[in-house]
Amino acid sequence: VTGMTTQDITLGAEDSADLEIISARLQDAVARIGDLVYLPKSRRFAALFNRFRWESKDDTRIRAGLHFENVISAKALNLKRNDPDAIVSLLAIRFTPKGAEDPGGEVELVFAGGGALKLEVECIEAGLADISGEWAALGRPRHEDEG
């Protein structure tokens, strides 16, 4: 593990365009099911990921924390919630608004293999921050359509 770098990121999201940037940074990030936590009393969802550093010229990963505020509910679909050590790979984060004038809606974390987490939010208020040093990735993530 090396130290923090000047390229570490801290991002905030207050709309769907901001959320798309966070989604791109987290594409192919992996997490343990036990590191995806909904805290209903504080209306917060928090997760720890090992994200692939797409912005780096080297194939490295870094630990990153993601959080959403103002979460009304959270639903897991096709995830092994009874196995906290099961690993999931994040493909994308999507937002579906309730209506044109309503800032609320559904944030969906889409995982490889058909799993998803759906968060009902009053509005988009999210953050992503690198929280560790980087390390060499075992390989560069590949997608079926890349050949």
C-alpha positions as a Python dict, from the first residue, in 0.01 Angstrom:
ca = {
    (1, 'V'): (0, 0, 0),
    (2, 'T'): (135, 338, -94),
    (3, 'G'): (39, 673, 54),
    (4, 'M'): (-239, 908, -45),
    (5, 'T'): (-172, 1092, -369),
    (6, 'T'): (-257, 1434, -504),
    (7, 'Q'): (-496, 1257, -740),
    (8, 'D'): (-728, 1132, -462),
    (9, 'I'): (-1084, 1242, -521),
    (10, 'T'): (-1358, 1392, -311),
    (11, 'L'): (-1682, 1450, -498),
    (12, 'G'): (-2028, 1570, -401),
    (13, 'A'): (-2355, 1520, -587),
    (14, 'E'): (-2668, 1732, -574),
    (15, 'D'): (-2825, 1638, -907),
    (16, 'S'): (-2832, 1354, -1159),
    (17, 'A'): (-2542, 1500, -1363),
    (18, 'D'): (-2322, 1502, -1052),
    (19, 'L'): (-2431, 1147, -973),
    (20, 'E'): (-2322, 1035, -1322),
    (21, 'I'): (-1968, 1154, -1243),
    (22, 'I'): (-1964, 954, -918),
    (23, 'S'): (-2103, 655, -1107),
    (24, 'A'): (-1821, 675, -1363),
    (25, 'R'): (-1558, 688, -1086),
    (26, 'L'): (-1712, 384, -918),
    (27, 'Q'): (-1759, 170, -1230),
    (28, 'D'): (-1618, -177, -1154),
    (29, 'A'): (-1569, -98, -785),
    (30, 'V'): (-1603, -401, -558),
    (31, 'A'): (-1746, -422, -207),
    (32, 'R'): (-1838, -671, 58),
    (33, 'I'): (-2213, -696, 120),
    (34, 'G'): (-2134, -617, 485),
    (35, 'D'): (-1986, -281, 375),
    (36, 'L'): (-2317, -162, 226),
    (37, 'V'): (-2517, -19, 517),
    (38, 'Y'): (-2850, 159, 544),
    (39, 'L'): (-2894, 358, 867),
    (40, 'P'): (-3268, 433, 886),
    (41, 'K'): (-3256, 646, 1205),
    (42, 'S'): (-3005, 886, 1048),
    (43, 'R'): (-3161, 842, 700),
    (44, 'R'): (-2820, 763, 556),
    (45, 'F'): (-2676, 497, 329),
    (46, 'A'): (-2300, 438, 347),
    (47, 'A'): (-2072, 201, 156),
    (48, 'L'): (-1704, 120, 130),
    (49, 'F'): (-1569, 19, -210),
    (50, 'N'): (-1236, -80, -358),
    (51, 'R'): (-1260, 128, -672),
    (52, 'F'): (-1054, 87, -986),
    (53, 'R'): (-874, 416, -1054),
    (54, 'W'): (-981, 472, -1416),
    (55, 'E'): (-827, 820, -1402),
    (56, 'S'): (-479, 679, -1332),
    (57, 'K'): (-232, 564, -1598),
    (58, 'D'): (-147, 266, -1375),
    (59, 'D'): (-384, -20, -1296),
    (60, 'T'): (-452, 58, -931),
    (61, 'R'): (-734, 41, -680),
    (62, 'I'): (-810, 262, -382),
    (63, 'R'): (-1054, 239, -92),
    (64, 'A'): (-1339, 487, -127),
    (65, 'G'): (-1639, 580, 86),
    (66, 'L'): (-1977, 658, -69),
    (67, 'H'): (-2272, 805, 118),
    (68, 'F'): (-2626, 921, 47),
    (69, 'E'): (-2824, 1147, 282),
    (70, 'N'): (-3204, 1192, 307),
    (71, 'V'): (-3268, 822, 237),
    (72, 'I'): (-3630, 727, 305),
    (73, 'S'): (-3593, 354, 236),
    (74, 'A'): (-3352, 96, 96),
    (75, 'K'): (-3435, -229, -84),
    (76, 'A'): (-3192, -499, -191),
    (77, 'L'): (-3268, -709, -499),
    (78, 'N'): (-3082, -1034, -579),
    (79, 'L'): (-2805, -969, -326),
    (80, 'K'): (-2677, -1225, -71),
    (81, 'R'): (-2760, -1012, 233),
    (82, 'N'): (-2716, -1312, 465),
    (83, 'D'): (-2349, -1340, 359),
    (84, 'P'): (-2164, -1023, 469),
    (85, 'D'): (-1842, -1142, 301),
    (86, 'A'): (-2000, -1192, -43),
    (87, 'I'): (-1840, -962, -301),
    (88, 'V'): (-2038, -745, -542),
    (89, 'S'): (-1911, -546, -840),
    (90, 'L'): (-2076, -211, -911),
    (91, 'L'): (-2166, -137, -1272),
    (92, 'A'): (-2346, 196, -1240),
    (93, 'I'): (-2547, 432, -1023),
    (94, 'R'): (-2870, 559, -1177),
    (95, 'F'): (-3130, 813, -1067),
    (96, 'T'): (-3498, 811, -1157),
    (97, 'P'): (-3682, 1126, -1047),
    (98, 'K'): (-4032, 1110, -898),
    (99, 'G'): (-4154, 1398, -1111),
    (100, 'A'): (-4044, 1708, -1297),
    (101, 'E'): (-4083, 1940, -996),
    (102, 'D'): (-3996, 1689, -721),
    (103, 'P'): (-3625, 1662, -626),
    (104, 'G'): (-3685, 1315, -483),
    (105, 'G'): (-3671, 983, -656),
    (106, 'E'): (-3490, 652, -668),
    (107, 'V'): (-3115, 599, -670),
    (108, 'E'): (-3026, 254, -799),
    (109, 'L'): (-2687, 93, -747),
    (110, 'V'): (-2663, -169, -1022),
    (111, 'F'): (-2432, -466, -964),
    (112, 'A'): (-2295, -734, -1197),
    (113, 'G'): (-2501, -1052, -1196),
    (114, 'G'): (-2838, -875, -1171),
    (115, 'G'): (-2817, -744, -814),
    (116, 'A'): (-2928, -395, -717),
    (117, 'L'): (-2985, -165, -424),
    (118, 'K'): (-3269, 82, -458),
    (119, 'L'): (-3266, 389, -237),
    (120, 'E'): (-3568, 614, -216),
    (121, 'V'): (-3435, 966, -152),
    (122, 'E'): (-3596, 1303, -79),
    (123, 'C'): (-3329, 1461, -298),
    (124, 'I'): (-2983, 1378, -427),
    (125, 'E'): (-2724, 1450, -160),
    (126, 'A'): (-2426, 1221, -198),
    (127, 'G'): (-2052, 1214, -157),
    (128, 'L'): (-1757, 1001, -264),
    (129, 'A'): (-1411, 1024, -111),
    (130, 'D'): (-1091, 822, -144),
    (131, 'I'): (-986, 714, 204),
    (132, 'S'): (-673, 500, 164),
    (133, 'G'): (-353, 466, -28),
    (134, 'E'): (-360, 301, -370),
    (135, 'W'): (-241, -51, -447),
    (136, 'A'): (-174, -247, -764),
    (137, 'A'): (-489, -398, -912),
    (138, 'L'): (-486, -767, -999),
    (139, 'G'): (-600, -673, -1347),
    (140, 'R'): (-789, -418, -1551),
    (141, 'P'): (-1168, -473, -1545),
    (142, 'R'): (-1299, -592, -1881),
    (143, 'H'): (-1649, -594, -2019),
    (144, 'E'): (-1800, -842, -2260),
    (145, 'D'): (-1852, -579, -2530),
    (146, 'E'): (-1481, -485, -2527),
    (147, 'G'): (-1383, -798, -2720),
}
